[in-house]
Amino acid sequence: MNGEEELPGPADGSVLDLLTRPLIGEITTLDILWIAIILIAGITIAQFVKIWLKRSLGDKVPASDLDLMTTIVTYLIYLVVILSILPHLHFDLTGLWVAGGIGAVAIAFATQNIVANFVSGIFLMFERPIKIGDTVIIGSTWATVQKIQLMSTIVRAFDGTYIRMPNAKLFTSDITNLVIHPARRFEYTIGIRYQDDADKAIRVIKDMIEKEPYALKSPGPAVYVDKLDDSSVNIVVRIWSPSLYWWGLRTELLWKLKVELEKNDIIVPFPQRELWFNNILKTDMKTIKGPPPLKEVPLQEAEKPDAGIGKSKPGETYDW
Amino acid sequence: MYGRYGYEFCIEKDDLSLCFSRDDDFLRYSRDLGGSKVERVIASESGTVIINPVEPLNLPDEVTRYLEIRFEPIEIEPGATRRVYLTFPIEIAVFVMKDDAYRCIDILSRVTPKYSLYGPTDSGVITRYHYSELFLRSPNPDPSLYGVVELDLMNTMKGWVEVSRVVFENYGMKIYYDTDLVSMSAGMKIIKQNVAYTAFENKPLRDGMQKSIELYYTRTVAGVEKPNYYEMLEGLV
């Protein structure tokens, strides 16, 4: 046949021939099969991922955020599916990749803050350092967490103000969660007079703590003399309490302890300093109730100039 | 004092005074316990008042769902099952009931509550704490103060085990009462030196006892016999 290579035709009849025979332009039956497989697999994976996301994050992420998240993930999967199908449609992707790359760089620059917040939000949801209702310190802000969203977290400061915190900022801040553990400890320092009985004071304090429901039995309280201070003997009181109730206990118990100690004749002293004078007259300072009385000194007459015996001046004589 | 009453009655016992009285079309509830007073106005024509002991996990607030009872340490030989009796604190609930709908209007207790921590401070759980003597036969405490837990200790291990506390979860806590006794039946299955399962049994300590209305409903599906249990992972001593 004039040396021309014979194209495979239907007469060959093999399955491979059938699959590789162009149907539309350069698209073969095999390409169409691949497209069908990729489409089915993509749609199945997208559905599976959607269901998995809803099941695993349903109780952690608000419904609106979850919808947004599943939509984005689904579109990303569909994008991968489309890009996988294009070679089977014999599109030349070189130009598309170049344009896409340039576009991606531009979009990345434009949306870096949004992406940072989004990614931080995802990590926060998985790491869960905070949850709704927790009392937290974020940076220097003391607040209660109200809402954790994909892009931002809403907290209410202790003065009632509304604060929207971008997740990227939250993620890179120091987060102190005050209630994440079931129990926490607080401490008082109570001073008593030097003449008071410290053992009795400790007993009174322990009895008072025992009556408080929220002062935990275990770990038990620690009450001990910590310091012999300038004006007082200092007793340290350390109490564990349920994290959600520690503030109420801390604010109420101190005054109760003060009142109970005073009922038992143990006084919390004022700052005071005792001064000792090194008095050479050995005066009994305790007997002095007021300023000493003025002592009257009798008037002494001045000596008469001629009455005394003075020292004779040279050349003077006295008549005896 | 436990039982079912009509809408007009008064109970007085020691420092407790509890009254339901008519006030025109309304019902007035007043309670005084050692100077702590509660009053409620109830709009109801007719119905029933139920007073019964409930899970001791409500006062002064619903802080926890775990009850921890500490007791004198007991050594249990390998493979043994021993029955002991402990006391638990009583909280008394007052319900008003109309047809099949009931509502708790007051909870009171004559025992001062105390809380504790079971486990480490970062991963443990807050528990309602109670110290009990260990009894080998059922004691008879004042039913307005303490109830009795009949506890079966099962050591499934091949070594001796020391036990000095038991932690229960509120779900499935079955309390029975009569005029002289409030009781629960429970089991503790020790499976490792520091691990045990605890669960309640739905049976009274003696015949004729009434079952209390439960504030916390069991999580079991109706018809499924498997009991709820709590896994004590933080030690038995």
Coordinates of C-alpha atoms in Angstrom, one line a residue:
Chain A
M1 CA 0.0 0.0 0.0
N2 CA 2.6 2.6 -1.2
G3 CA 4.7 2.1 1.9
E4 CA 2.2 3.9 4.1
E5 CA 1.7 2.5 7.5
E6 CA -1.7 0.9 7.8
L7 CA -3.9 2.5 10.4
P8 CA -5.6 0.1 12.7
G9 CA -9.2 -0.3 11.7
P10 CA -12.3 -2.0 12.8
A11 CA -11.3 -4.9 10.9
D12 CA -8.6 -5.7 13.5
G13 CA -11.3 -6.2 16.0
S14 CA -9.1 -6.4 19.2
V15 CA -10.4 -4.7 22.4
L16 CA -7.3 -2.5 22.6
D17 CA -8.0 -1.3 19.1
L18 CA -11.5 -0.5 20.1
L19 CA -10.4 1.4 23.2
T20 CA -7.7 3.5 21.5
R21 CA -9.8 4.4 18.4
P22 CA -10.5 8.2 18.3
L23 CA -14.2 8.9 18.7
I24 CA -14.4 12.6 19.0
G25 CA -11.4 14.5 17.7
E26 CA -8.5 12.8 19.5
I27 CA -10.6 11.5 22.4
T28 CA -10.6 7.8 22.5
T29 CA -12.9 5.3 24.2
L30 CA -10.2 4.7 26.8
D31 CA -10.2 8.4 27.6
I32 CA -13.9 8.4 28.0
L33 CA -13.6 5.4 30.3
W34 CA -10.9 7.2 32.4
I35 CA -13.1 10.3 32.6
A36 CA -16.0 8.3 33.8
I37 CA -13.9 6.5 36.4
I38 CA -12.3 9.8 37.6
L39 CA -15.8 11.5 37.8
I40 CA -17.3 8.7 39.7
A41 CA -14.4 8.4 42.1
G42 CA -14.3 12.2 42.6
I43 CA -18.0 12.5 43.3
T44 CA -17.8 9.5 45.7
I45 CA -14.8 10.9 47.5
A46 CA -16.4 14.3 47.8
Q47 CA -19.6 12.8 49.3
F48 CA -17.5 10.7 51.7
V49 CA -15.4 13.6 52.8
K50 CA -18.5 15.8 53.3
I51 CA -20.2 13.1 55.5
W52 CA -16.9 12.5 57.4
L53 CA -16.5 16.3 58.1
K54 CA -20.1 16.6 59.3
R55 CA -19.7 13.6 61.6
S56 CA -16.3 14.5 63.1
L57 CA -16.8 18.3 63.4
G58 CA -20.6 18.5 63.9
D59 CA -20.3 19.1 67.6
K60 CA -17.2 21.3 67.4
V61 CA -18.0 23.8 64.6
P62 CA -21.1 26.0 64.2
A63 CA -23.4 24.8 61.5
S64 CA -22.8 27.8 59.2
D65 CA -19.0 27.4 59.4
L66 CA -19.4 23.7 58.8
D67 CA -21.4 24.3 55.7
L68 CA -18.8 26.7 54.4
M69 CA -16.0 24.3 55.2
T70 CA -17.7 21.4 53.4
T71 CA -18.5 23.5 50.4
I72 CA -14.9 24.7 50.1
V73 CA -13.5 21.1 50.5
T74 CA -16.0 19.8 48.0
Y75 CA -15.0 22.4 45.4
L76 CA -11.3 21.7 46.0
I77 CA -12.0 18.0 45.3
Y78 CA -14.0 18.9 42.2
L79 CA -11.1 21.1 41.0
V80 CA -8.7 18.2 41.3
V81 CA -11.2 16.0 39.4
I82 CA -11.4 18.6 36.6
L83 CA -7.7 19.0 36.4
S84 CA -7.3 15.2 36.3
I85 CA -9.9 14.9 33.5
L86 CA -8.4 17.6 31.2
P87 CA -5.4 15.5 29.9
H88 CA -7.9 12.9 28.8
L89 CA -9.7 15.5 26.8
H90 CA -6.4 16.3 25.2
F91 CA -6.3 19.9 26.4
D92 CA -2.9 21.6 26.3
L93 CA -2.5 22.6 30.0
T94 CA 0.8 24.4 29.6
G95 CA -0.7 27.8 29.2
L96 CA -3.3 27.1 31.9
W97 CA -0.6 26.1 34.4
V98 CA 1.4 29.3 33.7
A99 CA -1.7 31.5 34.0
G100 CA -2.9 29.6 37.0
G101 CA 0.5 29.9 38.7
I102 CA 0.6 33.6 38.2
G103 CA -3.0 33.9 39.4
A104 CA -2.3 31.8 42.4
V105 CA 0.7 33.9 43.4
A106 CA -1.5 37.1 43.1
I107 CA -4.4 35.5 45.0
A108 CA -2.0 34.2 47.7
F109 CA -0.6 37.7 48.3
A110 CA -4.1 39.2 48.3
T111 CA -5.6 36.7 50.7
Q112 CA -2.8 35.7 53.0
N113 CA -4.5 37.1 56.1
I114 CA -7.7 35.4 55.3
V115 CA -5.9 32.1 54.6
A116 CA -3.9 32.5 57.8
N117 CA -7.1 33.0 59.8
F118 CA -8.8 30.1 58.1
V119 CA -5.9 27.7 58.7
S120 CA -5.5 28.9 62.3
G121 CA -9.3 28.4 62.8
I122 CA -8.9 24.8 61.6
F123 CA -6.0 24.1 63.9
L124 CA -7.8 25.7 66.9
M125 CA -10.8 23.5 66.3
F126 CA -8.6 20.4 66.3
E127 CA -6.3 21.4 69.1
R128 CA -9.1 22.9 71.2
P129 CA -7.2 25.0 73.8
I130 CA -10.4 26.8 74.4
K131 CA -14.1 26.0 74.2
I132 CA -17.3 28.0 74.5
G133 CA -17.9 29.2 78.0
D134 CA -14.3 29.0 79.1
T135 CA -12.8 31.8 81.1
V136 CA -9.5 32.7 79.4
I137 CA -6.7 35.2 79.3
I138 CA -5.6 35.8 75.7
G139 CA -2.6 38.1 75.6
S140 CA -3.7 40.7 78.2
T141 CA -7.4 40.2 77.7
W142 CA -9.4 38.5 80.4
A143 CA -12.6 37.2 78.8
T144 CA -15.2 34.4 78.4
V145 CA -15.3 32.6 75.1
Q146 CA -18.6 33.0 73.3
K147 CA -18.1 31.7 69.8
I148 CA -15.4 29.9 67.9
Q149 CA -15.7 30.5 64.1
L150 CA -13.5 29.6 61.2
M151 CA -12.1 33.0 60.7
S152 CA -12.4 34.6 64.1
T153 CA -13.3 34.0 67.7
I154 CA -15.8 36.0 69.7
V155 CA -15.0 36.7 73.4
R156 CA -16.7 38.8 76.0
A157 CA -14.4 40.7 78.2
F158 CA -15.0 40.9 82.0
D159 CA -16.4 44.4 81.6
G160 CA -19.0 43.1 79.1
T161 CA -17.4 44.4 75.9
Y162 CA -17.5 42.4 72.7
I163 CA -14.2 41.4 71.2
R164 CA -13.7 39.8 67.8
M165 CA -10.3 38.2 67.7
P166 CA -8.9 37.0 64.3
N167 CA -7.9 33.4 64.6
A168 CA -4.4 34.0 63.4
K169 CA -3.8 36.4 66.2
L170 CA -5.4 34.1 68.7
F171 CA -3.4 31.1 67.5
T172 CA -0.1 33.0 68.0
S173 CA -1.0 34.5 71.4
D174 CA -0.4 33.1 74.8
I175 CA -3.7 31.5 75.8
T176 CA -4.3 30.9 79.5
N177 CA -7.4 28.8 80.1
L178 CA -8.5 29.3 83.7
V179 CA -11.1 26.5 83.8
I180 CA -9.8 23.7 81.5
H181 CA -8.6 21.7 84.5
P182 CA -11.2 20.5 87.0
A183 CA -9.5 22.1 90.0
R184 CA -7.2 25.0 90.8
R185 CA -5.5 26.4 93.9
F186 CA -5.5 29.8 95.6
E187 CA -3.6 31.2 98.5
Y188 CA -4.0 33.7 101.4
T189 CA -1.4 35.0 103.8
I190 CA -2.9 35.8 107.2
G191 CA -0.9 37.6 109.8
I192 CA -1.5 37.1 113.5
R193 CA 0.1 38.8 116.6
Y194 CA 3.3 37.5 118.0
Q195 CA 1.6 36.8 121.3
D196 CA -1.2 34.7 119.7
D197 CA -1.1 30.9 119.6
A198 CA -0.3 29.9 116.0
D199 CA -1.3 26.3 116.5
K200 CA -4.7 27.4 117.6
A201 CA -5.0 29.8 114.7
I202 CA -4.1 27.0 112.3
R203 CA -6.8 24.8 113.9
V204 CA -9.4 27.5 113.6
I205 CA -8.6 28.1 109.9
K206 CA -8.6 24.3 109.1
D207 CA -12.0 23.9 110.8
M208 CA -13.4 26.8 108.8
I209 CA -12.1 25.4 105.5
E210 CA -13.6 22.0 106.4
K211 CA -17.0 23.5 106.6
E212 CA -16.7 25.0 103.0
P213 CA -18.2 22.6 100.4
Y214 CA -16.1 24.0 97.6
A215 CA -12.8 23.7 99.5
L216 CA -11.8 20.3 98.2
K217 CA -11.2 17.4 100.6
S218 CA -8.5 16.1 98.2
P219 CA -6.1 17.6 97.4
G220 CA -6.5 18.9 101.0
P221 CA -5.7 22.4 102.2
A222 CA -2.3 23.4 103.4
V223 CA -2.1 25.8 106.4
Y224 CA 1.3 26.6 108.0
V225 CA 3.4 29.3 109.5
D226 CA 5.4 30.7 106.7
K227 CA 7.2 33.8 108.0
L228 CA 8.0 35.7 111.2
D229 CA 7.4 39.1 109.7
D230 CA 8.0 42.6 111.0
S231 CA 4.6 43.1 112.5
S232 CA 3.0 39.6 112.5
V233 CA 3.5 35.9 112.3
N234 CA 2.4 35.0 108.8
I235 CA 0.3 31.9 108.2
V236 CA -0.1 30.7 104.6
V237 CA -3.4 29.1 103.6
R238 CA -3.5 27.1 100.3
I239 CA -6.9 25.7 99.1
W240 CA -7.9 23.7 96.1
S241 CA -11.3 24.3 94.7
P242 CA -13.3 23.3 91.6
S243 CA -12.2 25.7 88.8
L244 CA -15.7 27.0 88.2
Y245 CA -16.2 27.9 91.8
W246 CA -12.8 29.0 93.0
W247 CA -13.4 32.8 92.7
G248 CA -16.6 32.7 94.8
L249 CA -14.9 30.7 97.5
R250 CA -11.8 32.9 97.4
T251 CA -13.7 36.1 97.8
E252 CA -16.0 34.9 100.6
L253 CA -13.7 32.8 102.7
L254 CA -11.1 35.4 103.7
W255 CA -13.5 37.5 105.6
K256 CA -15.0 34.5 107.3
L257 CA -11.6 33.4 108.4
K258 CA -10.8 36.9 109.8
V259 CA -14.1 37.0 111.8
E260 CA -13.6 33.4 113.1
L261 CA -10.1 34.2 114.2
E262 CA -11.2 37.2 116.1
K263 CA -13.9 35.2 117.8
N264 CA -11.1 33.0 119.1
D265 CA -9.1 36.1 120.3
I266 CA -6.6 35.8 117.6
I267 CA -6.1 39.3 116.1
V268 CA -4.8 40.3 112.7
P269 CA -2.4 43.1 113.7
F270 CA -1.8 46.5 112.2
P271 CA 1.7 47.1 110.9
Q272 CA 3.6 48.2 113.9
R273 CA 7.2 48.6 115.2
E274 CA 8.5 48.4 118.7
L275 CA 11.3 50.9 119.5
W276 CA 13.8 50.3 122.4
F277 CA 15.8 53.3 123.5
N278 CA 19.2 52.7 125.1
N279 CA 18.5 55.1 128.0
I280 CA 21.5 55.7 130.2
L281 CA 19.4 57.0 133.0
K282 CA 17.7 53.6 133.3
T283 CA 14.3 55.3 133.2
D284 CA 11.4 53.1 133.5
M285 CA 9.6 54.1 130.3
K286 CA 6.4 52.2 131.3
T287 CA 5.8 54.5 134.3
I288 CA 5.9 57.6 132.2
K289 CA 2.5 58.6 131.2
G290 CA 3.1 62.2 130.2
P291 CA 5.9 64.6 129.7
P292 CA 8.0 64.9 132.9
P293 CA 7.1 67.9 135.2
L294 CA 9.3 71.0 135.0
K295 CA 11.6 71.2 137.9
E296 CA 11.9 74.6 139.6
V297 CA 15.4 75.7 140.0
P298 CA 16.0 78.3 142.8
L299 CA 17.4 81.5 141.6
Q300 CA 21.1 81.8 142.5
E301 CA 22.5 85.2 143.2
A302 CA 25.4 86.2 141.2
E303 CA 28.6 86.4 143.1
K304 CA 29.7 90.0 144.1
P305 CA 32.7 91.0 142.2
D306 CA 34.5 92.1 145.3
A307 CA 33.4 89.2 147.5
G308 CA 35.4 86.7 145.8
I309 CA 38.9 86.0 146.1
G310 CA 40.3 86.8 142.9
K311 CA 43.6 86.2 141.6
S312 CA 45.8 89.2 142.3
K313 CA 47.0 91.1 139.5
P314 CA 50.6 91.8 139.4
G315 CA 51.4 94.7 141.7
E316 CA 48.1 94.6 143.6
T317 CA 47.9 94.3 147.4
Y318 CA 44.9 93.4 149.6
D319 CA 44.2 94.8 152.9
W320 CA 43.3 92.0 155.2
Chain B
M1 CA -41.4 11.8 106.1
Y2 CA -41.0 10.2 102.7
G3 CA -44.0 9.3 100.6
R4 CA -47.0 10.7 98.7
Y5 CA -49.3 13.5 100.1
G6 CA -52.2 15.6 99.1
Y7 CA -52.0 19.3 98.6
E8 CA -52.5 20.4 102.2
F9 CA -50.1 19.1 104.9
C10 CA -47.3 20.0 107.2
I11 CA -44.2 18.1 108.3
E12 CA -42.1 19.1 111.2
K13 CA -39.0 17.1 112.2
D14 CA -36.2 18.5 114.3
D15 CA -35.1 21.7 112.6
L16 CA -37.1 21.0 109.4
S17 CA -40.5 22.5 108.8
L18 CA -42.3 21.8 105.5
C19 CA -45.8 22.9 104.6
F20 CA -48.2 23.0 101.7
S21 CA -51.2 25.3 102.2
R22 CA -54.0 26.8 100.1
D23 CA -54.0 30.5 99.3
D24 CA -57.1 31.3 97.3
D25 CA -56.7 29.4 93.9
F26 CA -53.0 28.9 94.5
L27 CA -50.9 26.5 96.5
R28 CA -48.2 27.9 98.7
Y29 CA -45.1 25.8 99.6
S30 CA -42.8 26.9 102.4
R31 CA -39.8 25.1 103.9
D32 CA -37.5 26.1 106.7
L33 CA -34.4 24.0 107.4
G34 CA -32.2 25.4 110.1
G35 CA -33.0 29.0 109.2
S36 CA -32.7 28.4 105.4
K37 CA -36.1 29.2 103.9
V38 CA -37.7 28.5 100.6
E39 CA -41.1 29.5 99.4
R40 CA -42.9 28.7 96.1
V41 CA -46.3 29.6 94.7
I42 CA -47.9 26.8 92.7
A43 CA -50.8 27.1 90.3
S44 CA -52.5 23.8 90.6
E45 CA -56.0 22.7 91.4
S46 CA -55.3 19.1 92.4
G47 CA -52.4 16.7 92.3
T48 CA -49.9 14.8 94.4
V49 CA -46.9 15.9 96.4
I50 CA -44.0 13.3 96.4
I51 CA -41.2 13.6 98.9
N52 CA -38.3 11.2 98.4
P53 CA -34.6 10.9 98.6
V54 CA -32.7 11.6 95.4
E55 CA -29.1 11.3 94.1
P56 CA -27.0 13.3 96.5
L57 CA -25.4 15.5 93.8
N58 CA -27.5 18.6 93.7
L59 CA -26.5 20.8 96.6
P60 CA -25.3 23.5 96.9
D61 CA -25.1 23.3 93.1
E62 CA -24.9 20.6 90.4
V63 CA -21.1 20.6 90.4
T64 CA -20.5 17.0 89.6
R65 CA -22.2 13.8 88.6
Y66 CA -19.8 11.5 90.6
L67 CA -20.3 10.3 94.2
E68 CA -17.1 9.3 96.0
I69 CA -17.4 7.3 99.2
R70 CA -14.2 6.8 101.2
F71 CA -13.9 4.2 103.9
E72 CA -11.5 2.3 106.1
P73 CA -9.1 0.3 103.8
I74 CA -10.1 -3.3 103.2
E75 CA -7.9 -6.0 101.8
I76 CA -9.6 -8.5 99.5
E77 CA -8.2 -11.9 98.7
P78 CA -7.7 -13.1 95.0
G79 CA -10.9 -14.1 93.3
A80 CA -13.2 -13.2 96.2
T81 CA -16.5 -11.5 96.3
R82 CA -17.4 -9.8 99.6
R83 CA -20.5 -7.8 100.6
V84 CA -20.0 -4.7 102.7
Y85 CA -22.3 -1.8 103.7
L86 CA -21.5 1.9 103.5
T87 CA -23.5 5.0 104.2
F88 CA -24.2 7.8 101.7
P89 CA -25.5 11.3 102.3
I90 CA -29.2 12.0 101.6
E91 CA -30.7 14.8 99.6
I92 CA -34.5 15.1 99.7
A93 CA -36.5 16.3 96.7
V94 CA -40.0 17.6 96.8
F95 CA -42.0 17.0 93.6
V96 CA -45.5 18.1 92.6
M97 CA -47.2 15.7 90.2
K98 CA -50.3 16.0 88.0
D99 CA -51.3 13.1 86.0
D100 CA -47.9 11.7 84.8
A101 CA -46.1 15.0 84.8
Y102 CA -44.0 15.9 87.8
R103 CA -41.7 18.7 88.7
C104 CA -39.1 19.1 91.4
I105 CA -39.7 22.3 93.3
D106 CA -37.2 22.0 96.1
I107 CA -34.1 19.9 97.2
L108 CA -32.9 20.0 100.7
S109 CA -30.3 18.2 102.8
R110 CA -29.4 18.0 106.4
V111 CA -25.8 16.9 105.6
T112 CA -23.2 19.6 104.8
P113 CA -21.9 18.8 101.3
K114 CA -18.2 18.5 100.6
Y115 CA -16.4 18.0 97.3
S116 CA -13.2 16.3 96.4
L117 CA -11.1 15.5 93.4
Y118 CA -10.7 12.0 92.1
G119 CA -7.5 11.7 90.1
P120 CA -4.8 14.3 89.1
T121 CA -5.6 18.0 89.1
D122 CA -5.4 18.2 85.3
S123 CA -7.4 15.2 84.3
G124 CA -9.4 14.1 87.4
V125 CA -13.0 14.6 88.1
I126 CA -14.7 16.6 90.9
T127 CA -16.7 14.3 93.1
R128 CA -19.2 14.7 95.9
Y129 CA -17.2 13.4 98.9
H130 CA -18.5 11.3 101.8
Y131 CA -16.6 9.4 104.4
S132 CA -18.4 6.3 105.7
E133 CA -17.6 3.6 108.3
L134 CA -17.3 0.2 106.8
F135 CA -20.1 -2.1 108.0
L136 CA -20.3 -5.8 107.6
R137 CA -24.0 -5.8 108.3
S138 CA -26.6 -3.3 107.2
P139 CA -26.5 -0.3 109.6
N140 CA -29.6 1.8 110.6
P141 CA -28.7 5.4 110.2
D142 CA -31.3 8.2 110.4
P143 CA -33.0 8.0 107.0
S144 CA -33.3 11.8 106.8
L145 CA -29.5 12.0 107.0
Y146 CA -27.9 9.0 105.5
G147 CA -28.8 6.0 103.3
V148 CA -27.1 2.6 103.1
V149 CA -25.2 1.2 100.1
E150 CA -25.0 -2.5 99.8
L151 CA -21.7 -3.0 97.9
D152 CA -20.5 -6.2 96.4
L153 CA -16.7 -6.0 96.0
M154 CA -15.4 -8.5 93.4
N155 CA -11.7 -9.1 93.1
T156 CA -11.2 -10.7 89.7
M157 CA -7.4 -10.6 90.0
K158 CA -5.0 -13.2 91.0
G159 CA -3.5 -11.0 93.7
W160 CA -4.6 -9.2 96.9
V161 CA -6.2 -5.8 96.4
E162 CA -6.6 -2.9 98.9
V163 CA -9.7 -0.8 98.5
S164 CA -10.6 2.3 100.4
R165 CA -12.9 4.2 98.1
V166 CA -15.6 3.8 95.5
V167 CA -16.7 6.3 92.9
F168 CA -20.2 6.1 91.3
E169 CA -21.7 8.0 88.4
N170 CA -25.2 9.4 88.9
Y171 CA -26.7 7.7 85.9
G172 CA -28.5 4.6 86.9
M173 CA -28.4 5.4 90.7
K174 CA -31.4 3.5 92.0
I175 CA -32.6 4.7 95.4
Y176 CA -35.2 2.9 97.4
Y177 CA -36.8 4.0 100.6
D178 CA -39.3 3.1 103.3
T179 CA -40.0 4.7 106.7
D180 CA -36.8 3.5 108.3
L181 CA -34.3 3.1 105.6
V182 CA -32.9 4.6 102.4
S183 CA -30.8 2.2 100.3
M184 CA -28.9 1.5 97.1
S185 CA -27.4 -1.7 95.8
A186 CA -24.1 -1.5 93.9
G187 CA -21.2 -3.6 92.7
M188 CA -17.5 -2.9 92.2
K189 CA -15.6 -5.2 89.9
I190 CA -11.8 -4.9 90.4
I191 CA -10.1 -5.8 87.2
K192 CA -6.6 -4.4 87.8
Q193 CA -4.7 -3.2 90.8
N194 CA -5.9 0.4 90.2
V195 CA -8.9 -0.1 88.0
A196 CA -12.4 -1.1 88.8
Y197 CA -15.9 -0.8 87.3
T198 CA -18.8 0.4 89.5
A199 CA -22.5 0.0 88.7
F200 CA -25.8 0.1 90.4
E201 CA -28.3 -2.7 90.6
N202 CA -32.0 -2.0 90.3
K203 CA -33.1 -3.8 93.5
P204 CA -34.1 -2.7 97.0
L205 CA -32.3 -3.8 100.2
R206 CA -35.4 -5.4 101.5
D207 CA -38.9 -6.1 100.4
G208 CA -41.6 -3.5 100.3
M209 CA -39.3 -0.5 99.7
Q210 CA -40.5 2.3 97.3
K211 CA -38.4 3.4 94.4
S212 CA -37.4 7.1 94.3
I213 CA -38.1 9.3 91.3
E214 CA -34.7 9.7 89.6
L215 CA -33.5 13.2 88.8
Y216 CA -30.9 11.8 86.4
Y217 CA -32.3 9.3 83.9
T218 CA -30.5 6.2 83.0
R219 CA -28.8 6.2 79.6
T220 CA -29.6 2.6 78.8
V221 CA -32.0 2.0 76.0
A222 CA -35.3 0.4 77.2
G223 CA -35.1 -3.3 77.0
V224 CA -31.3 -3.5 77.0
E225 CA -30.2 -5.3 80.1
K226 CA -26.6 -4.1 80.1
P227 CA -26.1 -1.9 83.1
N228 CA -24.3 1.5 83.1
Y229 CA -21.0 1.5 84.8
Y230 CA -18.2 3.9 85.8
E231 CA -14.6 3.0 85.2
M232 CA -12.4 3.9 88.1
L233 CA -9.1 4.6 86.4
E234 CA -7.4 6.7 89.0
G235 CA -6.9 4.1 91.8
L236 CA -8.8 2.3 94.5
V237 CA -7.0 3.7 97.5

